[in-house]
């Protein structure tokens, strides 16, 4: 890659690094924020949960908006929003201001991240160059989160407001660079509503003049940083025509309610009517959404993309893998701080080893994928995860860090092996015009996977420790932790079985424009490694904010 191509990649990687450190730093700072602003338990909890709702609720819409409205436009616009509301959080003096700021920050990330990913897939040549760029992107995300834990601990010592102001400074620098480096993207042809429509469009395209085809080809093959808008009669219709407003509204509402229902799983049977009501409403809206997409001539989501076996299998695999990964880290954090009495900074530094995937993802994983294929590497990652979490099941009251280290290093390696190839499989055979949609789908699955993993381990802990006075009985607390650790083991075992179906199937070469779009879970799910204050009641909540205030 040339100098300009590398510069563009650094800007896009800087964005996902920004998201990673933002989430990690806030998670560490929540106890100080709660204490300084005298926030009640529920308000502190919603400072974290608001980001989950914003991100998960609008990720699908954000991915499609990048395709329909322009990737560059969405990236720059929502990076600006991210910057503005992160700064607003730094000046907050009331809890509701923080909640609003975090919700809008989550929404901005839901639009910004898919745009950044699809910019990579459309700016770098398919093959080795693009795969390298994607793995560097994924590794940067992991590094941002790992460093964010430590940086957050240091900045919190200076004052929790710096946790909001530091991302503002980084976002400002990225915005200036992105404005200069990201090329203006030509409008892509509208994806067909169905396979029949695709066939009709293909026939129509074959009837176009050779001059128009030449112009389109030149635009599509433009190098990073040199793309020029299409001109002349061959220019396709603007994609802003006929935007699926009803589909966008129902999708966003359904995702918001579904995210809320998942978050409420942490309460177990307490308030189950509200949880069930939110889940039922989300299901109803999803049914309405599907009906709308079947009828509209310009659907927000072409449902035919879900008929691609590798896409669905990889999305489900990502949900299980990410859910298990962050569920495990959540239990581990509680174990270190609640039973072992480790400080927030000690815990953060101890868990940095999990970020080894930042090194392995762009170095080891590409070689393995080239030699064995992504399906086998995915399965290998799941098997390693089973081993890693299984090794921690008999955790004791006085385990040394050396005893924990094998689990940590193996879990980090498993993440490096599985996640990148899962993203390749999730977009295998997807046309370039739908890369944003594929990215949004994958982000949606990973968001819900992380939320489900955290909520599930919390629910199991609550059921096992109920009536056992776990907070005052270390043995009861340890038993509850061991029971909760079964959840991530079960999730990765199920994921391994699911991914094994892809071993026998032959992966067809991606079509022109199809590529791997990694969705990196450096969003609200990353709060799992949040430093939990020593006086928190384990299992009181799957949310680090509630840990600090229970």
Coordinates of N, CA, C and O in Angstrom, one line a residue, residues 381-513:
X381 N -10.5 -21.4 16.9 CA -10.7 -20.4 17.9 C -11.7 -20.8 18.9 O -11.5 -20.6 20.2
X382 N -12.8 -21.4 18.5 CA -13.8 -21.8 19.4 C -13.3 -22.9 20.3 O -13.6 -22.9 21.5
X383 N -12.5 -23.9 19.8 CA -12.0 -25.0 20.6 C -11.1 -24.4 21.7 O -11.1 -24.8 22.9
X384 N -10.2 -23.5 21.3 CA -9.3 -22.8 22.3 C -10.1 -22.1 23.4 O -9.7 -22.1 24.5
X385 N -11.2 -21.5 23.0 CA -12.0 -20.8 24.0 C -12.7 -21.8 24.9 O -12.7 -21.5 26.1
X386 N -13.1 -22.9 24.5 CA -13.6 -24.0 25.3 C -12.6 -24.4 26.4 O -12.9 -24.5 27.6
X387 N -11.4 -24.6 25.9 CA -10.3 -25.0 26.8 C -10.0 -23.9 27.8 O -9.8 -24.1 29.0
X388 N -9.9 -22.6 27.3 CA -9.6 -21.5 28.2 C -10.6 -21.4 29.3 O -10.2 -21.3 30.5
X389 N -11.9 -21.3 29.0 CA -12.9 -21.1 30.0 C -13.1 -22.3 30.9 O -13.3 -22.2 32.1
X390 N -12.8 -23.5 30.3 CA -12.9 -24.7 31.1 C -11.8 -24.8 32.1 O -12.1 -25.3 33.3
X391 N -10.6 -24.3 31.8 CA -9.6 -24.3 32.8 C -9.9 -23.5 34.0 O -9.3 -23.7 35.1
X392 N -10.7 -22.5 33.9 CA -11.0 -21.6 35.0 C -12.2 -22.1 35.8 O -12.5 -21.5 36.9
X393 N -12.9 -23.1 35.4 CA -14.1 -23.6 36.2 C -13.7 -24.0 37.6 O -14.5 -23.6 38.5
X394 N -12.6 -24.6 37.9 CA -12.3 -25.0 39.3 C -11.6 -23.9 40.1 O -10.9 -24.1 41.0
X395 N -11.7 -22.6 39.7 CA -11.0 -21.5 40.3 C -11.2 -21.6 41.8 O -12.2 -21.8 42.4
X396 N -10.1 -21.3 42.5 CA -10.0 -21.3 44.0 C -10.0 -20.0 44.6 O -9.9 -18.9 43.9
X397 N -10.1 -19.9 45.9 CA -10.1 -18.7 46.6 C -8.8 -18.0 46.6 O -8.7 -16.7 46.7
X398 N -7.7 -18.7 46.5 CA -6.4 -18.1 46.6 C -5.5 -18.4 45.4 O -4.3 -18.5 45.5
X399 N -6.1 -18.5 44.2 CA -5.3 -18.7 43.0 C -4.4 -17.6 42.7 O -4.7 -16.4 42.9
X400 N -3.1 -17.9 42.4 CA -2.2 -16.9 42.0 C -2.4 -16.4 40.6 O -3.1 -17.1 39.8
X401 N -1.8 -15.3 40.2 CA -1.9 -14.8 38.9 C -1.3 -15.8 37.9 O -1.8 -15.9 36.7
X402 N -0.3 -16.5 38.3 CA 0.3 -17.5 37.4 C -0.7 -18.6 37.1 O -0.6 -19.1 35.9
X403 N -1.5 -18.9 38.0 CA -2.5 -20.0 37.8 C -3.6 -19.5 36.8 O -4.2 -20.3 36.1
X404 N -3.9 -18.2 36.8 CA -4.9 -17.6 35.9 C -4.3 -17.3 34.5 O -5.1 -17.3 33.5
X405 N -3.0 -17.2 34.4 CA -2.4 -16.7 33.2 C -2.7 -17.6 32.0 O -3.0 -17.1 30.9
X406 N -2.6 -18.9 32.1 CA -2.9 -19.8 30.9 C -4.3 -19.5 30.4 O -4.5 -19.4 29.1
X407 N -5.3 -19.3 31.2 CA -6.7 -19.0 30.8 C -6.7 -17.7 30.0 O -7.3 -17.6 28.9
X408 N -6.0 -16.7 30.6 CA -6.0 -15.4 29.9 C -5.4 -15.4 28.6 O -5.9 -14.8 27.6
X409 N -4.2 -16.0 28.5 CA -3.5 -16.0 27.2 C -4.2 -16.8 26.2 O -4.2 -16.5 25.0
X410 N -4.7 -17.9 26.6 CA -5.5 -18.8 25.6 C -6.7 -18.1 25.2 O -7.1 -18.2 24.0
X411 N -7.4 -17.4 26.1 CA -8.7 -16.7 25.7 C -8.4 -15.6 24.7 O -9.1 -15.4 23.7
X412 N -7.3 -14.9 24.9 CA -6.9 -13.8 24.0 C -6.5 -14.4 22.6 O -6.9 -13.8 21.6
X413 N -5.8 -15.5 22.6 CA -5.4 -16.1 21.4 C -6.7 -16.6 20.6 O -6.8 -16.5 19.4
X414 N -7.6 -17.2 21.4 CA -8.8 -17.7 20.8 C -9.6 -16.5 20.1 O -10.1 -16.7 19.0
X415 N -9.6 -15.4 20.7 CA -10.3 -14.2 20.1 C -9.6 -13.8 18.8 O -10.3 -13.5 17.8
X416 N -8.3 -13.8 18.8 CA -7.5 -13.5 17.6 C -7.8 -14.4 16.5 O -7.9 -14.0 15.3
X417 N -8.0 -15.7 16.8 CA -8.2 -16.7 15.8 C -9.6 -16.7 15.2 O -9.8 -16.8 14.0
X418 N -10.6 -16.5 16.1 CA -12.0 -16.7 15.7 C -12.6 -15.4 15.2 O -13.3 -15.5 14.1
X419 N -12.3 -14.3 15.8 CA -13.2 -13.1 15.4 C -12.9 -12.6 14.0 O -13.8 -12.3 13.3
X420 N -11.7 -12.4 13.7 CA -11.4 -11.9 12.3 C -12.0 -12.8 11.2 O -12.7 -12.3 10.3
X421 N -11.7 -14.1 11.2 CA -12.3 -15.0 10.2 C -13.8 -15.0 10.3 O -14.4 -15.2 9.3
X422 N -14.4 -14.9 11.5 CA -15.9 -14.8 11.5 C -16.4 -13.6 10.7 O -17.4 -13.8 10.1
X423 N -15.7 -12.5 10.8 CA -16.1 -11.4 10.0 C -16.0 -11.6 8.5 O -16.7 -11.1 7.7
X424 N -15.0 -12.4 8.1 CA -14.8 -12.7 6.7 C -16.0 -13.5 6.2 O -16.6 -13.3 5.2
X425 N -16.3 -14.5 7.0 CA -17.4 -15.4 6.7 C -18.8 -14.7 6.7 O -19.7 -15.0 5.9
X426 N -18.9 -13.7 7.6 CA -20.1 -12.9 7.7 C -20.4 -12.1 6.5 O -21.6 -11.6 6.3
X427 N -19.5 -11.8 5.6 CA -19.7 -11.0 4.4 C -19.3 -11.8 3.1 O -19.2 -11.1 2.1
X428 N -19.1 -13.1 3.2 CA -18.7 -13.9 2.1 C -19.8 -13.8 1.0 O -21.0 -14.2 1.3
X429 N -19.5 -13.4 -0.2 CA -20.5 -13.4 -1.2 C -21.4 -12.2 -1.2 O -22.3 -12.1 -2.0
X430 N -21.2 -11.2 -0.3 CA -22.1 -10.0 -0.2 C -21.6 -9.0 -1.2 O -20.4 -8.7 -1.2
X431 N -22.5 -8.4 -2.0 CA -22.1 -7.4 -2.9 C -21.5 -6.1 -2.3 O -21.9 -5.8 -1.1
X432 N -20.7 -5.4 -3.0 CA -20.1 -4.2 -2.4 C -21.2 -3.2 -2.0 O -21.1 -2.5 -1.0
X433 N -22.3 -3.1 -2.8 CA -23.4 -2.2 -2.4 C -24.1 -2.5 -1.1 O -24.9 -1.7 -0.6
X434 N -23.8 -3.7 -0.6 CA -24.5 -4.1 0.7 C -23.5 -4.3 1.8 O -23.8 -5.0 2.8
X435 N -22.3 -3.8 1.6 CA -21.3 -4.0 2.7 C -21.6 -3.4 4.0 O -21.4 -3.9 5.1
X436 N -22.2 -2.2 3.9 CA -22.7 -1.5 5.1 C -23.7 -2.3 5.8 O -23.7 -2.4 7.0
X437 N -24.7 -2.9 5.0 CA -25.7 -3.7 5.6 C -25.1 -4.9 6.3 O -25.5 -5.3 7.5
X438 N -24.2 -5.6 5.6 CA -23.5 -6.8 6.2 C -22.8 -6.4 7.5 O -22.8 -7.1 8.5
X439 N -22.1 -5.2 7.5 CA -21.4 -4.8 8.7 C -22.4 -4.5 9.8 O -22.2 -4.8 11.0
X440 N -23.5 -3.8 9.5 CA -24.6 -3.5 10.5 C -25.2 -4.8 11.1 O -25.4 -4.8 12.3
X441 N -25.4 -5.8 10.3 CA -25.9 -7.1 10.8 C -25.0 -7.7 11.8 O -25.4 -8.1 12.9
X442 N -23.7 -7.7 11.4 CA -22.7 -8.3 12.3 C -22.5 -7.5 13.6 O -22.4 -8.1 14.6
X443 N -22.5 -6.2 13.5 CA -22.5 -5.4 14.7 C -23.7 -5.6 15.6 O -23.6 -5.7 16.8
X444 N -24.9 -5.8 15.0 CA -26.1 -6.0 15.7 C -26.0 -7.4 16.5 O -26.3 -7.4 17.7
X445 N -25.5 -8.4 15.9 CA -25.4 -9.7 16.5 C -24.3 -9.6 17.6 O -24.5 -10.2 18.7
X446 N -23.2 -9.0 17.4 CA -22.2 -8.9 18.4 C -22.6 -8.1 19.6 O -22.3 -8.4 20.8
X447 N -23.4 -7.0 19.3 CA -23.9 -6.2 20.4 C -24.8 -7.0 21.3 O -24.7 -7.0 22.6
X448 N -25.8 -7.7 20.7 CA -26.7 -8.5 21.5 C -26.0 -9.7 22.1 O -26.3 -10.1 23.2
X449 N -25.0 -10.2 21.5 CA -24.2 -11.3 22.1 C -23.5 -10.9 23.3 O -23.6 -11.6 24.4
X450 N -22.9 -9.7 23.3 CA -22.2 -9.2 24.5 C -23.2 -9.0 25.6 O -23.0 -9.3 26.8
X451 N -24.3 -8.4 25.3 CA -25.3 -8.1 26.3 C -25.9 -9.4 26.9 O -26.1 -9.5 28.1
X452 N -26.2 -10.4 26.0 CA -26.7 -11.6 26.5 C -25.7 -12.4 27.4 O -26.1 -12.9 28.4
X453 N -24.4 -12.3 27.0 CA -23.4 -13.0 27.8 C -23.3 -12.4 29.2 O -23.3 -13.2 30.2
X454 N -23.3 -11.1 29.3 CA -23.2 -10.5 30.6 C -24.4 -10.7 31.5 O -24.4 -11.1 32.6
X455 N -25.6 -10.6 30.8 CA -26.8 -10.7 31.6 C -27.0 -12.2 32.0 O -27.5 -12.5 33.1
X456 N -26.6 -13.1 31.2 CA -26.8 -14.6 31.5 C -25.9 -15.0 32.7 O -26.4 -15.7 33.6
X457 N -24.6 -14.5 32.7 CA -23.8 -14.9 33.9 C -24.3 -14.3 35.1 O -24.3 -14.9 36.2
X458 N -24.9 -13.1 35.0 CA -25.4 -12.4 36.2 C -26.6 -13.1 36.7 O -26.8 -13.3 37.9
X459 N -27.5 -13.5 35.8 CA -28.7 -14.2 36.2 C -28.4 -15.5 36.8 O -29.0 -15.9 37.9
X460 N -27.5 -16.3 36.3 CA -27.1 -17.6 36.9 C -26.5 -17.3 38.3 O -26.8 -18.0 39.3
X461 N -25.6 -16.3 38.4 CA -25.1 -16.0 39.7 C -26.2 -15.7 40.7 O -26.1 -16.2 41.9
X462 N -27.1 -14.9 40.3 CA -28.2 -14.5 41.2 C -29.0 -15.7 41.7 O -29.4 -15.8 42.8
X463 N -29.3 -16.6 40.7 CA -30.1 -17.8 41.1 C -29.4 -18.7 42.1 O -30.0 -19.2 43.0
X464 N -28.1 -18.9 41.9 CA -27.3 -19.8 42.7 C -27.1 -19.2 44.1 O -27.1 -19.9 45.1
X465 N -26.8 -17.8 44.1 CA -26.5 -17.2 45.4 C -27.7 -16.7 46.2 O -27.6 -16.2 47.3
X466 N -28.9 -16.8 45.6 CA -30.1 -16.3 46.3 C -30.3 -17.0 47.6 O -30.3 -18.3 47.7
X467 N -30.5 -16.3 48.7 CA -30.7 -16.8 50.0 C -29.5 -17.4 50.6 O -29.5 -18.0 51.7
X468 N -28.3 -17.2 50.0 CA -27.0 -17.8 50.5 C -26.1 -16.7 51.2 O -25.0 -17.1 51.6
X469 N -26.6 -15.5 51.2 CA -25.8 -14.4 51.8 C -24.4 -14.4 51.1 O -23.4 -14.3 51.8
X470 N -24.4 -14.4 49.8 CA -23.1 -14.5 49.1 C -22.3 -13.3 49.4 O -21.0 -13.4 49.3
X471 N -22.8 -12.2 49.6 CA -22.0 -11.0 49.9 C -21.2 -11.1 51.1 O -20.1 -10.5 51.2
X472 N -21.6 -11.9 52.1 CA -20.9 -12.0 53.3 C -20.2 -13.4 53.5 O -19.4 -13.6 54.4
X473 N -20.5 -14.3 52.6 CA -20.0 -15.7 52.7 C -19.1 -15.9 51.5 O -19.6 -16.1 50.4
X474 N -17.7 -15.8 51.6 CA -16.9 -16.0 50.5 C -17.0 -17.3 49.8 O -16.9 -17.4 48.5
X475 N -17.3 -18.4 50.5 CA -17.4 -19.7 49.9 C -18.7 -19.7 49.0 O -18.7 -20.3 47.9
X476 N -19.8 -19.1 49.5 CA -21.0 -19.1 48.7 C -20.8 -18.2 47.4 O -21.3 -18.5 46.3
X477 N -20.1 -17.1 47.6 CA -19.8 -16.3 46.4 C -18.9 -17.0 45.4 O -19.2 -16.9 44.2
X478 N -17.9 -17.7 45.8 CA -17.1 -18.5 44.9 C -17.9 -19.6 44.2 O -17.7 -19.8 43.0
X479 N -18.8 -20.2 44.9 CA -19.6 -21.3 44.3 C -20.5 -20.6 43.2 O -20.8 -21.2 42.1
X480 N -21.1 -19.5 43.5 CA -21.9 -18.8 42.5 C -21.1 -18.4 41.3 O -21.6 -18.5 40.2
X481 N -19.9 -17.9 41.5 CA -19.0 -17.6 40.4 C -18.7 -18.8 39.5 O -18.8 -18.8 38.3
X482 N -18.4 -19.9 40.1 CA -18.2 -21.2 39.4 C -19.4 -21.6 38.6 O -19.3 -22.0 37.4
X483 N -20.6 -21.4 39.1 CA -21.8 -21.7 38.4 C -22.0 -20.8 37.2 O -22.3 -21.2 36.1
X484 N -21.7 -19.5 37.4 CA -21.8 -18.5 36.3 C -20.8 -18.8 35.2 O -21.1 -18.5 34.0
X485 N -19.7 -19.4 35.5 CA -18.6 -19.6 34.5 C -19.1 -20.7 33.6 O -18.5 -20.9 32.5
X486 N -20.1 -21.5 33.9 CA -20.6 -22.5 33.0 C -21.2 -21.9 31.8 O -21.2 -22.5 30.7
X487 N -21.8 -20.7 31.9 CA -22.4 -20.0 30.8 C -21.5 -19.8 29.6 O -21.8 -20.2 28.5
X488 N -20.3 -19.2 29.8 CA -19.4 -19.0 28.7 C -18.9 -20.3 28.1 O -18.7 -20.4 26.9
X489 N -18.7 -21.3 28.9 CA -18.3 -22.6 28.4 C -19.4 -23.2 27.5 O -19.1 -23.7 26.4
X490 N -20.6 -23.1 27.9 CA -21.7 -23.6 27.1 C -21.9 -22.8 25.8 O -22.1 -23.4 24.8
X491 N -21.7 -21.5 25.9 CA -21.8 -20.7 24.7 C -20.8 -21.0 23.6 O -21.1 -21.2 22.4
X492 N -19.5 -21.1 24.0 CA -18.5 -21.4 23.0 C -18.6 -22.9 22.5 O -18.2 -23.2 21.4
X493 N -19.1 -23.8 23.4 CA -19.3 -25.2 22.9 C -20.3 -25.2 21.9 O -20.2 -25.9 20.8
X494 N -21.4 -24.5 22.1 CA -22.5 -24.4 21.1 C -21.9 -23.7 19.8 O -22.2 -24.2 18.7
X495 N -21.1 -22.7 20.0 CA -20.5 -22.0 18.8 C -19.6 -23.0 18.0 O -19.6 -22.9 16.8
X496 N -18.9 -23.8 18.7 CA -18.0 -24.8 18.0 C -18.8 -25.7 17.2 O -18.4 -26.1 16.1
X497 N -19.9 -26.2 17.8 CA -20.8 -27.1 17.0 C -21.3 -26.4 15.8 O -21.4 -27.0 14.7
X498 N -21.7 -25.2 15.9 CA -22.3 -24.4 14.8 C -21.3 -24.2 13.7 O -21.5 -24.3 12.5
X499 N -20.1 -23.8 14.1 CA -19.0 -23.5 13.2 C -18.5 -24.7 12.5 O -18.0 -24.7 11.3
X500 N -18.7 -25.9 13.1 CA -18.2 -27.1 12.4 C -19.0 -27.4 11.2 O -18.5 -28.1 10.3
X501 N -20.2 -26.9 11.1 CA -21.0 -27.1 9.8 C -20.4 -26.4 8.6 O -20.6 -26.8 7.5
X502 N -19.6 -25.4 8.9 CA -18.9 -24.7 7.8 C -17.7 -25.3 7.3 O -17.1 -24.9 6.3
X503 N -17.2 -26.4 8.0 CA -15.9 -27.0 7.6 C -16.1 -27.8 6.3 O -15.4 -27.8 5.4
X504 N -17.3 -28.5 6.3 CA -17.5 -29.4 5.1 C -17.9 -28.6 3.9 O -17.8 -29.1 2.8
X505 N -18.5 -27.4 4.1 CA -19.0 -26.6 2.9 C -17.8 -25.9 2.3 O -16.9 -25.4 2.9
X506 N -17.9 -25.9 1.0 CA -16.8 -25.2 0.2 C -17.1 -23.8 0.1 O -18.2 -23.4 -0.4
X507 N -16.2 -22.9 0.5 CA -16.4 -21.5 0.4 C -16.1 -21.0 -1.0 O -15.1 -21.2 -1.5
X508 N -17.2 -20.4 -1.6 CA -17.0 -19.9 -2.9 C -16.3 -18.6 -2.9 O -16.4 -17.8 -1.9
X509 N -15.5 -18.3 -3.9 CA -14.8 -17.0 -3.9 C -15.7 -15.8 -3.9 O -16.8 -15.9 -4.5
X510 N -15.4 -14.8 -3.2 CA -16.3 -13.7 -3.1 C -16.5 -13.0 -4.4 O -15.5 -13.0 -5.2
X511 N -17.6 -12.5 -4.7 CA -17.9 -11.8 -5.9 C -17.2 -10.4 -5.9 O -16.7 -10.0 -4.9
X512 N -17.1 -9.8 -7.0 CA -16.5 -8.5 -7.1 C -17.1 -7.6 -6.1 O -18.3 -7.3 -6.1
X513 N -16.2 -7.0 -5.3 CA -16.7 -6.1 -4.3 C -17.0 -6.7 -3.0 O -17.2 -6.0 -2.0

